[in-house]
Short mmCIF file of C-alpha atoms and ligand atoms in Angstrom, two decimals:
data_model
loop_
_atom_site.label_atom_id
_atom_site.label_comp_id
_atom_site.label_asym_id
_atom_site.label_seq_id
_atom_site.Cartn_x
_atom_site.Cartn_y
_atom_site.Cartn_z
CA MET N 20 1.05 15.85 40.29
CA SER N 21 3.38 13.62 38.14
CA LYS N 22 3.53 14.72 34.39
CA PRO N 23 1.91 12.16 32.48
CA LYS N 24 3.88 9.89 30.40
CA PHE N 25 5.24 9.83 27.27
CA ALA N 26 7.02 6.80 25.09
CA MET N 27 8.47 6.70 21.79
CA TYR N 28 9.42 3.39 20.21
CA TRP N 29 10.80 1.96 16.74
CA SER N 30 9.88 -1.05 15.20
CA ALA N 31 11.08 -1.85 11.74
CA SER N 32 12.66 1.53 10.79
CA CYS N 33 15.45 3.22 9.81
CA GLY N 34 15.65 5.90 12.89
CA GLY N 35 14.43 8.85 11.00
CA CYS N 36 10.74 9.38 12.32
CA GLU N 37 13.31 9.96 15.71
CA ILE N 38 15.43 12.45 13.68
CA ALA N 39 12.32 14.06 12.94
CA VAL N 40 10.94 14.46 15.94
CA LEU N 41 14.36 15.90 17.72
CA ASN N 42 13.84 18.44 14.43
CA THR N 43 11.46 19.61 15.90
CA HIS N 44 13.88 21.26 17.56
CA GLU N 45 12.89 23.47 20.80
CA LYS N 46 9.31 21.96 20.58
CA ILE N 47 11.15 19.13 22.40
CA LEU N 48 11.72 20.65 25.58
CA ASP N 49 7.92 21.05 25.78
CA VAL N 50 7.57 17.43 25.86
CA ASP N 51 10.64 16.95 28.36
CA ALA N 52 8.16 19.96 30.23
CA ASN N 53 5.19 18.51 30.08
CA PHE N 54 5.96 14.82 30.14
CA ASP N 55 7.70 12.13 31.87
CA VAL N 56 9.58 10.38 29.06
CA VAL N 57 9.30 6.77 30.32
CA PHE N 58 10.92 4.67 27.32
CA TRP N 59 12.47 5.95 24.46
CA PRO N 60 15.38 3.47 23.07
CA VAL N 61 16.75 6.04 20.87
CA ALA N 62 16.77 8.44 23.58
CA MET N 63 17.78 6.74 26.67
CA ASP N 64 17.95 3.71 28.43
CA ALA N 65 15.51 1.89 29.20
CA LYS N 66 14.23 -1.87 29.02
CA TYR N 67 11.33 -4.17 28.11
CA LYS N 68 10.89 -5.18 31.42
CA ASP N 69 10.83 -1.82 32.53
CA VAL N 70 7.76 -1.26 30.44
CA GLN N 71 6.31 -4.88 30.95
CA ALA N 72 6.27 -3.56 35.25
CA MET N 73 4.17 -0.14 34.01
CA GLU N 74 0.48 -0.33 34.81
CA ASP N 75 -1.35 -1.12 32.24
CA LYS N 76 -2.55 2.01 30.78
CA SER N 77 -0.50 4.45 32.71
CA ILE N 78 1.34 5.37 29.46
CA LEU N 79 -0.41 8.78 28.53
CA LEU N 80 0.76 8.45 24.72
CA THR N 81 3.10 6.43 22.42
CA LEU N 82 3.99 7.37 19.28
CA PHE N 83 5.33 4.16 17.76
CA ASN N 84 7.33 3.97 14.67
CA GLY N 85 8.41 1.29 12.05
CA ALA N 86 6.88 -1.57 10.93
CA ILE N 87 6.09 -4.94 11.88
CA ARG N 88 8.57 -7.17 10.66
CA ASN N 89 9.45 -9.76 13.08
CA ASP N 90 7.80 -11.42 16.27
CA GLU N 91 9.74 -9.15 18.60
CA ASN N 92 7.95 -5.71 16.55
CA GLU N 93 5.00 -7.64 17.70
CA HIS N 94 5.49 -8.57 20.95
CA ILE N 95 6.08 -4.51 21.97
CA ALA N 96 3.27 -3.15 19.91
CA ARG N 97 1.01 -5.64 22.04
CA LEU N 98 2.94 -4.56 24.75
CA LEU N 99 2.52 -0.89 24.75
CA ARG N 100 -0.77 -1.04 23.24
CA ARG N 101 -1.40 -2.82 26.68
CA LYS N 102 0.49 0.23 28.46
CA SER N 103 -0.75 3.49 26.67
CA GLN N 104 -3.79 5.44 26.04
CA LEU N 105 -3.23 6.50 23.16
CA LEU N 106 -1.06 4.77 20.80
CA VAL N 107 -0.17 6.45 17.74
CA ALA N 108 1.10 5.05 14.37
CA PHE N 109 4.03 7.47 13.42
CA GLY N 110 5.27 7.60 10.21
CA ALA N 111 4.36 5.39 6.95
CA CYS N 112 6.23 2.59 7.77
CA ALA N 113 3.89 1.76 11.23
CA THR N 114 0.36 3.46 9.22
CA GLU N 115 1.39 1.92 5.77
CA GLY N 116 4.15 -0.42 5.93
CA GLY N 117 6.83 2.09 4.38
CA ILE N 118 9.77 0.90 2.75
CA PRO N 119 10.04 -2.22 4.82
CA ALA N 120 7.19 -3.47 3.21
CA LEU N 121 9.19 -3.34 -0.31
CA ALA N 122 10.47 -6.84 0.54
CA ASN N 123 6.85 -7.82 0.42
CA LEU N 124 7.29 -8.54 -3.15
CA SER N 125 10.25 -10.94 -2.55
CA ASP N 126 10.15 -14.58 -0.50
CA LYS N 127 11.62 -14.99 2.53
CA GLN N 128 14.78 -16.95 0.84
CA SER N 129 15.42 -14.10 -1.96
CA ILE N 130 14.94 -11.62 0.90
CA PHE N 131 18.11 -13.78 2.27
CA ASP N 132 19.95 -14.99 -0.45
CA THR N 133 20.14 -11.38 -1.51
CA ALA N 134 21.23 -9.79 2.14
CA PHE N 135 23.74 -13.20 3.18
CA ASN N 136 24.56 -14.72 0.17
CA THR N 137 25.11 -12.30 -2.99
CA ILE N 138 28.96 -11.46 -4.31
CA SER N 139 29.33 -8.49 -2.15
CA THR N 140 28.87 -10.78 0.78
CA GLU N 141 31.72 -12.60 2.54
CA ASN N 142 29.90 -15.53 3.77
CA PRO N 143 31.34 -18.85 2.36
CA ASN N 144 29.64 -21.44 4.44
CA HIS N 145 26.27 -19.75 3.56
CA ILE N 146 25.26 -19.39 6.93
CA LEU N 147 21.61 -17.81 7.02
CA PRO N 148 19.99 -16.51 10.52
CA GLN N 149 18.94 -19.42 13.17
CA THR N 150 16.57 -18.02 15.29
CA ARG N 151 17.99 -20.07 17.66
CA TRP N 152 21.54 -21.31 18.30
CA THR N 153 23.33 -23.38 20.94
CA MET N 154 26.62 -22.60 21.89
CA PRO N 155 28.82 -23.76 24.90
CA GLU N 156 27.46 -20.45 26.59
CA GLY N 157 23.75 -22.10 25.61
CA GLU N 158 20.88 -21.30 23.71
CA ILE N 159 20.87 -18.28 22.40
CA THR N 160 17.93 -16.70 20.01
CA ILE N 161 16.72 -14.08 17.23
CA PRO N 162 13.25 -12.60 16.47
CA GLU N 163 11.36 -14.75 13.78
CA MET N 164 11.20 -12.63 10.35
CA TYR N 165 8.13 -12.91 9.52
CA PRO N 166 7.28 -13.33 5.42
CA VAL N 167 4.88 -10.68 5.17
CA VAL N 168 5.76 -7.43 6.46
CA LYS N 169 2.53 -5.71 8.62
CA THR N 170 1.70 -2.29 9.82
CA LEU N 171 0.91 -1.48 13.17
CA GLU N 172 -2.81 -1.64 12.76
CA GLN N 173 -2.75 -5.01 10.70
CA VAL N 174 -1.78 -6.18 14.66
CA VAL N 175 -3.01 -4.18 17.54
CA PRO N 176 -5.86 -1.47 17.41
CA VAL N 177 -4.44 2.06 16.13
CA ASP N 178 -5.69 5.37 17.85
CA TYR N 179 -4.03 7.84 15.65
CA TYR N 180 -2.38 7.79 12.55
CA MET N 181 0.75 10.37 11.55
CA PRO N 182 1.97 9.43 8.30
CA GLY N 183 4.95 10.99 6.11
CA CYS N 184 8.46 9.46 5.76
CA PRO N 185 9.52 11.01 8.36
CA PRO N 186 6.51 12.88 9.51
CA GLU N 187 7.60 16.78 9.10
CA SER N 188 8.95 18.47 11.79
CA HIS N 189 6.19 21.23 11.70
CA GLN N 190 3.15 18.93 11.50
CA ILE N 191 4.91 16.78 14.46
CA ALA N 192 5.68 20.03 16.49
CA ALA N 193 1.63 20.98 15.73
CA VAL N 194 0.52 17.42 17.10
CA ILE N 195 2.70 17.75 20.77
CA ASP N 196 1.33 21.47 20.91
CA LEU N 197 -2.33 19.82 20.32
CA VAL N 198 -1.41 17.52 22.60
CA ILE N 199 -0.53 19.70 25.64
CA GLN N 200 -3.02 21.82 24.94
CA VAL N 201 -5.37 19.14 25.51
CA LEU N 202 -3.55 17.92 28.24
CA GLN N 203 -4.35 21.64 29.99
CA GLY N 204 -7.98 21.24 28.83
CA LYS N 205 -8.06 23.85 25.72
CA ALA N 206 -8.46 22.03 22.96
CA GLU N 207 -9.83 18.61 22.23
CA LEU N 208 -8.44 15.17 20.44
CA PRO N 209 -9.67 14.67 17.23
CA PRO N 210 -11.93 11.79 17.35
CA LYS N 211 -10.36 8.54 17.53
CA GLY N 212 -9.09 6.85 14.43
CA ALA N 213 -8.05 10.15 12.84
CA VAL N 214 -5.52 10.60 10.83
CA ILE N 215 -3.27 13.49 12.14
CA GLY N 216 -0.49 15.59 11.40
CA ALA N 217 -1.44 16.06 7.58
CA GLY N 218 -4.10 17.49 5.00
CA ALA N 219 -6.89 15.92 3.57
CA SER N 220 -6.02 16.57 0.33
CA THR N 221 -3.12 16.02 -2.62
CA VAL N 222 0.28 17.25 -2.37
CA CYS N 223 -0.44 18.65 -6.09
CA GLU N 224 -2.78 20.83 -3.79
CA GLU N 225 -0.06 22.43 -2.11
CA CYS N 226 2.43 22.44 -4.72
CA GLN N 227 3.41 25.73 -6.70
CA ARG N 228 3.97 24.10 -10.05
CA ALA N 229 1.99 25.22 -13.10
CA ARG N 230 -0.42 22.71 -14.30
CA ASN N 231 -1.34 22.67 -18.28
CA GLU N 232 -3.13 19.54 -19.77
CA LYS N 233 -1.03 16.90 -19.09
CA LYS N 234 -0.02 14.68 -22.23
CA ILE N 235 3.37 12.34 -21.99
CA THR N 236 4.77 10.48 -24.32
CA GLN N 237 8.15 9.75 -22.48
CA PHE N 238 8.36 9.18 -18.90
CA VAL N 239 12.09 10.44 -17.85
CA ARG N 240 14.32 9.98 -14.65
CA ILE N 241 15.02 13.52 -13.00
CA GLN N 242 18.52 12.76 -12.84
CA ASP N 243 18.23 12.98 -16.70
CA ILE N 244 16.87 16.01 -17.26
CA LYS N 245 17.02 19.61 -16.30
CA PRO N 246 13.77 20.21 -14.95
CA ASP N 247 12.25 23.15 -15.97
CA PRO N 248 11.49 25.01 -12.52
CA THR N 249 8.08 26.04 -12.60
CA LEU N 250 5.58 23.50 -14.46
CA CYS N 251 4.38 20.14 -12.92
CA LEU N 252 6.72 17.76 -13.27
CA LEU N 253 4.73 15.19 -14.57
CA GLU N 254 3.82 16.83 -17.21
CA GLN N 255 7.84 16.72 -17.90
CA GLY N 256 7.42 13.04 -18.05
CA VAL N 257 8.63 13.01 -15.10
CA LEU N 258 6.97 10.38 -12.44
CA CYS N 259 5.57 12.22 -9.54
CA ASN N 260 3.20 10.79 -6.70
CA GLY N 261 1.91 13.93 -5.97
CA PRO N 262 -1.56 13.41 -7.95
CA ALA N 263 -2.92 10.35 -5.27
CA THR N 264 -0.59 11.52 -2.18
CA ARG N 265 -1.95 12.85 1.09
CA GLY N 266 -0.61 16.52 1.53
CA GLY N 267 0.75 18.40 4.70
CA CYS N 268 4.00 17.79 4.18
CA GLY N 269 3.67 21.36 1.91
CA ALA N 270 4.51 20.00 -1.13
CA ALA N 271 7.95 19.07 0.39
CA CYS N 272 9.94 17.27 -2.52
CA PRO N 273 8.49 19.19 -5.97
CA THR N 274 9.06 22.57 -4.33
CA ALA N 275 12.74 21.31 -4.25
CA SER N 276 12.65 20.05 -8.24
CA MET N 277 12.09 16.19 -6.93
CA PRO N 278 9.31 14.50 -7.75
CA CYS N 279 6.78 13.47 -4.71
CA VAL N 280 7.23 9.75 -4.05
CA GLY N 281 4.06 9.46 -1.75
CA CYS N 282 5.37 9.55 1.64
CA TYR N 283 2.52 10.64 2.82
CA GLY N 284 0.11 7.45 1.93
CA ALA N 285 -3.44 7.83 0.49
CA THR N 286 -5.64 10.28 0.75
CA ASP N 287 -8.77 10.54 2.26
CA GLY N 288 -11.55 7.94 1.34
CA ALA N 289 -9.23 6.34 -1.25
CA MET N 290 -8.37 2.33 -0.57
CA ASP N 291 -5.46 1.79 -2.39
CA GLN N 292 -2.92 4.39 -2.98
CA GLY N 293 -1.11 2.57 -6.15
CA ALA N 294 -4.30 1.95 -7.56
CA ARG N 295 -4.87 5.82 -7.71
CA LEU N 296 -1.30 6.71 -8.55
CA LEU N 297 -2.09 4.05 -11.89
CA SER N 298 -4.76 6.14 -12.72
CA ALA N 299 -3.70 9.57 -12.54
CA VAL N 300 -0.35 8.31 -14.28
CA ALA N 301 -2.22 5.79 -17.16
CA SER N 302 -4.74 8.80 -18.03
CA VAL N 303 -1.49 11.43 -19.10
CA ILE N 304 -0.15 9.13 -21.48
CA ASP N 305 -0.54 10.17 -25.24
CA ALA N 306 -0.94 6.90 -27.42
CA ARG N 307 -3.74 5.25 -28.65
CA ASP N 308 -2.04 2.68 -30.32
CA PRO N 309 -1.14 -0.39 -27.89
CA LYS N 310 1.88 -1.07 -28.99
CA GLN N 311 2.88 2.42 -28.58
CA VAL N 312 1.23 2.57 -25.20
CA GLU N 313 3.65 -0.06 -24.29
CA GLN N 314 6.39 1.37 -25.32
CA ILE N 315 5.42 4.52 -22.82
CA LEU N 316 4.83 2.09 -20.10
CA ASP N 317 8.69 1.28 -20.78
CA GLY N 318 9.36 4.24 -19.10
CA ILE N 319 7.99 2.54 -15.24
CA PRO N 320 10.77 0.12 -15.07
CA ASP N 321 8.98 -0.89 -11.35
CA PRO N 322 5.28 0.33 -11.52
CA ALA N 323 4.76 -1.60 -8.05
CA GLY N 324 7.95 0.12 -6.37
CA MET N 325 7.22 3.34 -7.50
CA PHE N 326 3.18 3.12 -6.81
CA TYR N 327 3.66 1.06 -3.40
CA ARG N 328 6.59 2.60 -2.41
CA PHE N 329 5.60 3.64 0.92
CA GLY N 330 2.09 1.67 0.88
CA MET N 331 2.60 -2.07 0.22
CA SER N 332 1.71 -3.63 3.70
CA GLY N 333 -1.68 -1.23 3.80
CA SER N 334 -2.18 -1.93 -0.45
CA LEU N 335 -5.13 -4.13 -1.07
CA LEU N 336 -2.97 -7.07 -2.51
CA ARG N 337 -0.55 -5.89 0.07
CA ALA N 338 2.47 -8.52 -0.59
CA SER N 339 3.09 -10.85 -3.98
CA LYS N 340 2.05 -14.65 -4.15
CA ASP N 341 5.58 -15.89 -4.05
CA ALA N 342 5.77 -13.52 -0.26
CA TRP N 343 2.75 -14.77 0.77
CA LYS N 344 3.79 -18.15 0.52
CA GLY N 345 6.31 -17.50 3.16
CA MET K 27 -10.49 -35.48 -5.60
CA PRO K 28 -11.76 -32.17 -5.28
CA ASP K 29 -14.76 -30.56 -7.80
CA LYS K 30 -13.47 -29.69 -11.25
CA PHE K 31 -12.17 -25.85 -10.55
CA GLU K 32 -14.86 -23.46 -11.12
CA PRO K 33 -12.85 -19.95 -12.11
CA LEU K 34 -14.70 -16.40 -10.29
CA ILE K 35 -14.24 -14.34 -12.78
CA ILE K 36 -15.24 -10.31 -12.33
CA GLY K 37 -16.27 -8.70 -15.44
CA PHE K 38 -16.65 -5.27 -16.16
CA THR K 39 -18.85 -3.98 -18.28
CA CYS K 40 -19.89 -0.31 -19.90
CA ASN K 41 -23.51 0.64 -20.31
CA TRP K 42 -23.65 1.77 -23.71
CA CYS K 43 -22.07 -0.90 -25.77
CA SER K 44 -20.65 -4.29 -24.23
CA TYR K 45 -23.12 -4.75 -21.38
CA ARG K 46 -25.59 -4.43 -24.18
CA ALA K 47 -23.48 -7.23 -25.78
CA ALA K 48 -23.68 -9.29 -22.72
CA ASP K 49 -27.38 -8.82 -23.02
CA MET K 50 -27.73 -9.53 -26.24
CA ALA K 51 -25.74 -13.15 -25.93
CA GLY K 52 -28.16 -13.44 -23.28
CA LEU K 53 -31.65 -12.81 -25.52
CA GLY K 54 -29.64 -14.86 -28.36
CA ARG K 55 -29.60 -17.28 -25.62
CA MET K 56 -25.99 -18.01 -26.84
CA LYS K 57 -23.93 -20.71 -24.29
CA TYR K 58 -21.12 -18.88 -22.21
CA PRO K 59 -19.73 -20.07 -18.64
CA PRO K 60 -21.76 -18.85 -15.66
CA ASN K 61 -18.89 -18.27 -13.97
CA LEU K 62 -18.79 -14.37 -15.05
CA ARG K 63 -20.09 -12.11 -12.98
CA LEU K 64 -21.46 -8.64 -14.40
CA ILE K 65 -20.59 -4.97 -12.97
CA ARG K 66 -22.12 -2.38 -15.11
CA LEU K 67 -20.70 0.63 -15.48
CA MET K 68 -21.54 3.95 -17.12
CA CYS K 69 -18.50 3.82 -19.30
CA SER K 70 -15.28 1.72 -19.08
CA GLY K 71 -13.15 4.82 -18.38
CA ARG K 72 -14.98 4.65 -14.93
CA LEU K 73 -12.60 1.53 -14.00
CA ASP K 74 -11.15 2.52 -11.50
CA PRO K 75 -8.30 0.40 -10.88
CA THR K 76 -8.66 0.05 -7.27
CA PHE K 77 -12.16 -2.28 -8.64
CA VAL K 78 -9.57 -5.00 -9.77
CA LEU K 79 -7.51 -5.10 -7.24
CA LYS K 80 -10.47 -5.60 -4.67
CA ALA K 81 -11.59 -8.25 -6.76
CA PHE K 82 -8.83 -10.00 -6.80
CA ALA K 83 -8.29 -9.37 -3.18
CA ASP K 84 -11.64 -10.38 -2.36
CA GLY K 85 -11.36 -13.88 -4.34
CA ALA K 86 -11.72 -13.20 -7.70
CA ASP K 87 -9.92 -16.04 -10.09
CA GLY K 88 -9.84 -13.31 -13.33
CA VAL K 89 -11.36 -10.35 -14.65
CA LEU K 90 -12.66 -9.39 -17.65
CA ILE K 91 -12.77 -5.46 -18.71
CA SER K 92 -15.02 -4.36 -21.89
CA GLY K 93 -15.74 -0.78 -23.16
CA CYS K 94 -16.95 0.38 -26.67
CA HIS K 95 -14.51 -0.42 -29.99
CA PRO K 96 -12.00 2.77 -29.92
CA GLY K 97 -13.94 5.52 -31.17
CA ASP K 98 -17.07 4.94 -30.03
CA CYS K 99 -16.56 5.61 -26.70
CA HIS K 100 -19.92 7.37 -25.45
CA TYR K 101 -17.80 9.90 -23.34
CA LEU K 102 -15.34 10.19 -26.45
CA GLU K 103 -11.89 8.92 -25.52
CA GLN K 104 -12.30 7.38 -22.10
CA ASN K 105 -11.76 3.78 -23.50
CA TYR K 106 -8.13 5.06 -24.67
CA LYS K 107 -7.27 6.05 -21.11
CA THR K 108 -9.01 2.71 -19.84
CA GLN K 109 -6.64 0.84 -22.44
CA SER K 110 -3.12 2.28 -21.04
CA ARG K 111 -4.47 1.64 -17.45
CA TYR K 112 -5.05 -1.90 -18.31
CA LEU K 113 -1.53 -1.95 -20.08
CA LEU K 114 -0.08 -0.58 -16.94
CA LEU K 115 -2.44 -2.92 -14.73
CA THR K 116 -1.11 -5.87 -16.50
CA ARG K 117 2.37 -4.98 -15.81
CA LEU K 118 1.89 -4.20 -11.81
CA LEU K 119 0.04 -7.21 -11.10
CA ALA K 120 2.38 -9.12 -13.12
CA SER K 121 5.08 -7.81 -10.65
CA PHE K 122 2.46 -9.43 -7.68
CA GLY K 123 2.50 -12.41 -9.50
CA ILE K 124 -0.86 -12.15 -11.04
CA GLU K 125 -0.56 -13.80 -14.34
CA PRO K 126 -1.30 -11.28 -17.90
CA GLN K 127 -3.66 -14.07 -18.65
CA ARG K 128 -6.22 -13.51 -15.55
CA ILE K 129 -7.21 -10.06 -16.61
CA LYS K 130 -8.58 -8.88 -20.11
CA LEU K 131 -9.81 -6.12 -22.07
CA ILE K 132 -11.77 -6.44 -24.80
CA TRP K 133 -13.77 -4.14 -26.73
CA ALA K 134 -16.97 -5.17 -27.38
CA SER K 135 -20.29 -3.32 -29.32
CA ALA K 136 -23.88 -3.74 -28.68
CA ALA K 137 -24.32 -6.05 -31.53
CA GLU K 138 -21.67 -8.37 -30.49
CA GLY K 139 -23.22 -11.25 -28.42
CA ALA K 140 -21.59 -13.77 -29.74
CA TYR K 141 -18.20 -12.04 -29.37
CA PHE K 142 -19.07 -11.62 -26.24
CA ALA K 143 -19.90 -14.89 -25.49
CA GLU K 144 -16.59 -16.04 -27.25
CA GLN K 145 -14.35 -13.95 -25.20
CA ALA K 146 -16.01 -15.01 -21.72
CA THR K 147 -15.94 -18.37 -22.75
CA GLN K 148 -11.95 -17.91 -23.46
CA ILE K 149 -10.96 -16.19 -20.27
CA VAL K 150 -12.84 -18.61 -18.02
CA GLU K 151 -10.81 -21.65 -19.54
CA GLN K 152 -7.72 -19.38 -19.58
CA VAL K 153 -8.32 -19.07 -15.61
CA ARG K 154 -9.56 -22.51 -15.61
CA ALA K 155 -5.67 -23.47 -16.69
CA LEU K 156 -4.12 -21.44 -14.59
CA GLY K 157 -5.89 -22.50 -11.28
CA PRO K 158 -7.50 -20.87 -8.56
CA LEU K 159 -5.79 -17.35 -8.08
CA ASN K 160 -6.27 -17.93 -3.85
CA TRP K 161 -5.17 -14.54 -2.90
CA HIS K 162 -5.00 -14.02 0.97
CA THR K 163 -8.18 -12.21 0.92
CA ARG K 164 -8.87 -9.50 2.82
CA ARG K 165 -11.62 -11.25 3.88
CA THR K 166 -10.05 -13.88 5.44
CA LEU K 167 -7.09 -11.98 6.81
CA ALA K 168 -9.52 -9.43 8.33
CA LYS K 169 -11.45 -12.25 9.91
CA ALA K 170 -8.27 -13.93 11.70
CA GLN K 171 -7.34 -10.35 12.94
CA SER K 172 -10.70 -9.49 14.71
CA GLU K 173 -10.51 -12.91 16.19
CA GLN K 174 -6.99 -12.39 17.15
CA LEU K 175 -8.49 -9.34 18.29
CA SER K 176 -11.39 -10.31 19.95
CA GLN K 177 -9.63 -12.50 21.93
CA GLY K 178 -7.87 -9.25 23.80
CA LEU K 179 -4.77 -8.63 23.85
CA GLU K 180 -3.04 -11.78 25.49
CA GLU K 181 -0.18 -11.71 28.78
CA VAL K 182 2.63 -10.55 26.79
CA PRO K 183 5.92 -12.53 28.69
CA ALA K 184 8.69 -10.09 29.40
S1 SF4 V 410 8.21 6.29 8.47
FE1 SF4 V 410 10.23 6.79 7.05
S2 SF4 V 410 11.81 8.13 8.39
FE2 SF4 V 410 10.39 6.72 9.78
S3 SF4 V 410 10.79 5.26 10.40
FE3 SF4 V 410 10.19 4.14 8.38
S4 SF4 V 410 11.65 4.86 6.67
FE4 SF4 V 410 12.46 5.65 8.69
S1 SF4 V 411 2.24 15.94 -10.29
FE1 SF4 V 411 4.09 16.40 -8.47
S2 SF4 V 411 4.91 18.26 -10.07
FE2 SF4 V 411 2.46 18.22 -10.51
S3 SF4 V 411 1.48 19.26 -9.54
FE3 SF4 V 411 1.31 17.54 -8.34
S4 SF4 V 411 3.09 17.47 -6.79
FE4 SF4 V 411 3.32 19.12 -8.52
S1 SF4 V 412 6.29 15.69 -1.51
FE1 SF4 V 412 5.79 13.55 -1.12
S2 SF4 V 412 7.06 12.56 -0.81
FE2 SF4 V 412 8.05 14.40 -0.34
S3 SF4 V 412 7.08 14.87 1.64
FE3 SF4 V 412 5.22 15.09 0.60
S4 SF4 V 412 4.34 13.41 0.21
FE4 SF4 V 412 6.53 13.10 1.08
#
């Protein structure tokens, strides 16, 4: 009997998700032993037309990482949806927009200007990318960039969500194990739509740092202090996204004396991670006079970037007014 | 010419003071524009910022939050927390291009019906001057999306 087929694809992504899969070390051999890897651009050569030629639903499992930034991303998302039985939104970018979706705070023109027309760019004629361009050899095309970055589920139905930037390797290994057990009839798949490879509660729950009553009169940046290694970072005035971020990473960052930046996304039942974070952060401010509160808030220079560092596309507002305009 | 723009304002009022203030305004037949839809919370501290974002995402043009005067909160200090959340929320909304004038926090005691009516009038006029927010509402997006999905996943050319 031939082995079930496996695919992994990156759309608007950094490649970290792929590295995280390779980081499962010898587990990766299990993937090879149990699956026929049919499409994985970062690891092997295959063409879109090869996928196109496959029968619908012939791929058992596709891990899709990266956000939907342009029409090529959407095109391949649709193609892989059609060819796959199980489509997993893999990593923060695919599940919630991730880092690429921070661009949803800016309109397309300013993104282009920043990328191609600032002092650090050598572009005397101010040439910007054109989706179509006629060359002596013929017309060439590049994908059309969307004004607003989308999550995978905003373009195709998704079966499972696996958060993290990137998902922790031990979580990936556990998920691979599970799928293999399912193939051997020893386990069942979780219900469709489930979040896999993560916890249900918060990072704080997994964090070993001591917590007292939190009262903050000033926010500080981690690089400006020498944090107490045992005390909650938020209590020390460092913005830590742990209170409103899904656990499952084992509180990797606060354990290493770095604040959680929120990469595992919103917890079960939360509609908007940023709103929850905002609530938690504002509640620890120890001031009653509005002027004093404002002063303390000056210590949070970019609340949108902070609270939605990984979840802009999946949030309630999703993009700024300017970005929506294109 | 389209009709005069009628802003939709969602008001979150606490059960103990400001909802009664609104009630008082009603009983006293004080006039304020009908653009305000009130949602009663047990305490202004119950106001999860999610509510405000959801209101804007789902089509509200402005949001009014009201609670008991500082020191009068029935749950001791919750209105101070609301104040901090409100101040931070306005900053957050500004990054999304939502003007601070679209969201307002007031303190109104049960006796301040007239003040409540005046503040309600003020935010309606303030938002009217700004024009509709017209957020790309989740509702319209979800509708477009489900139509797209129900058309099935069309053939993708190679
Ligand atoms: S989730 Fe993180 S690691 Fe994965 S592609 Fe996005 S930015 Fe890279
Ligand atoms: S806020 Fe951060 S440092 Fe504090 S307990 Fe939560 S995860 Fe740990
Ligand atoms: S601590 Fe936070 S930022 Fe770090 S891996 Fe966990 S969820 Fe991600």
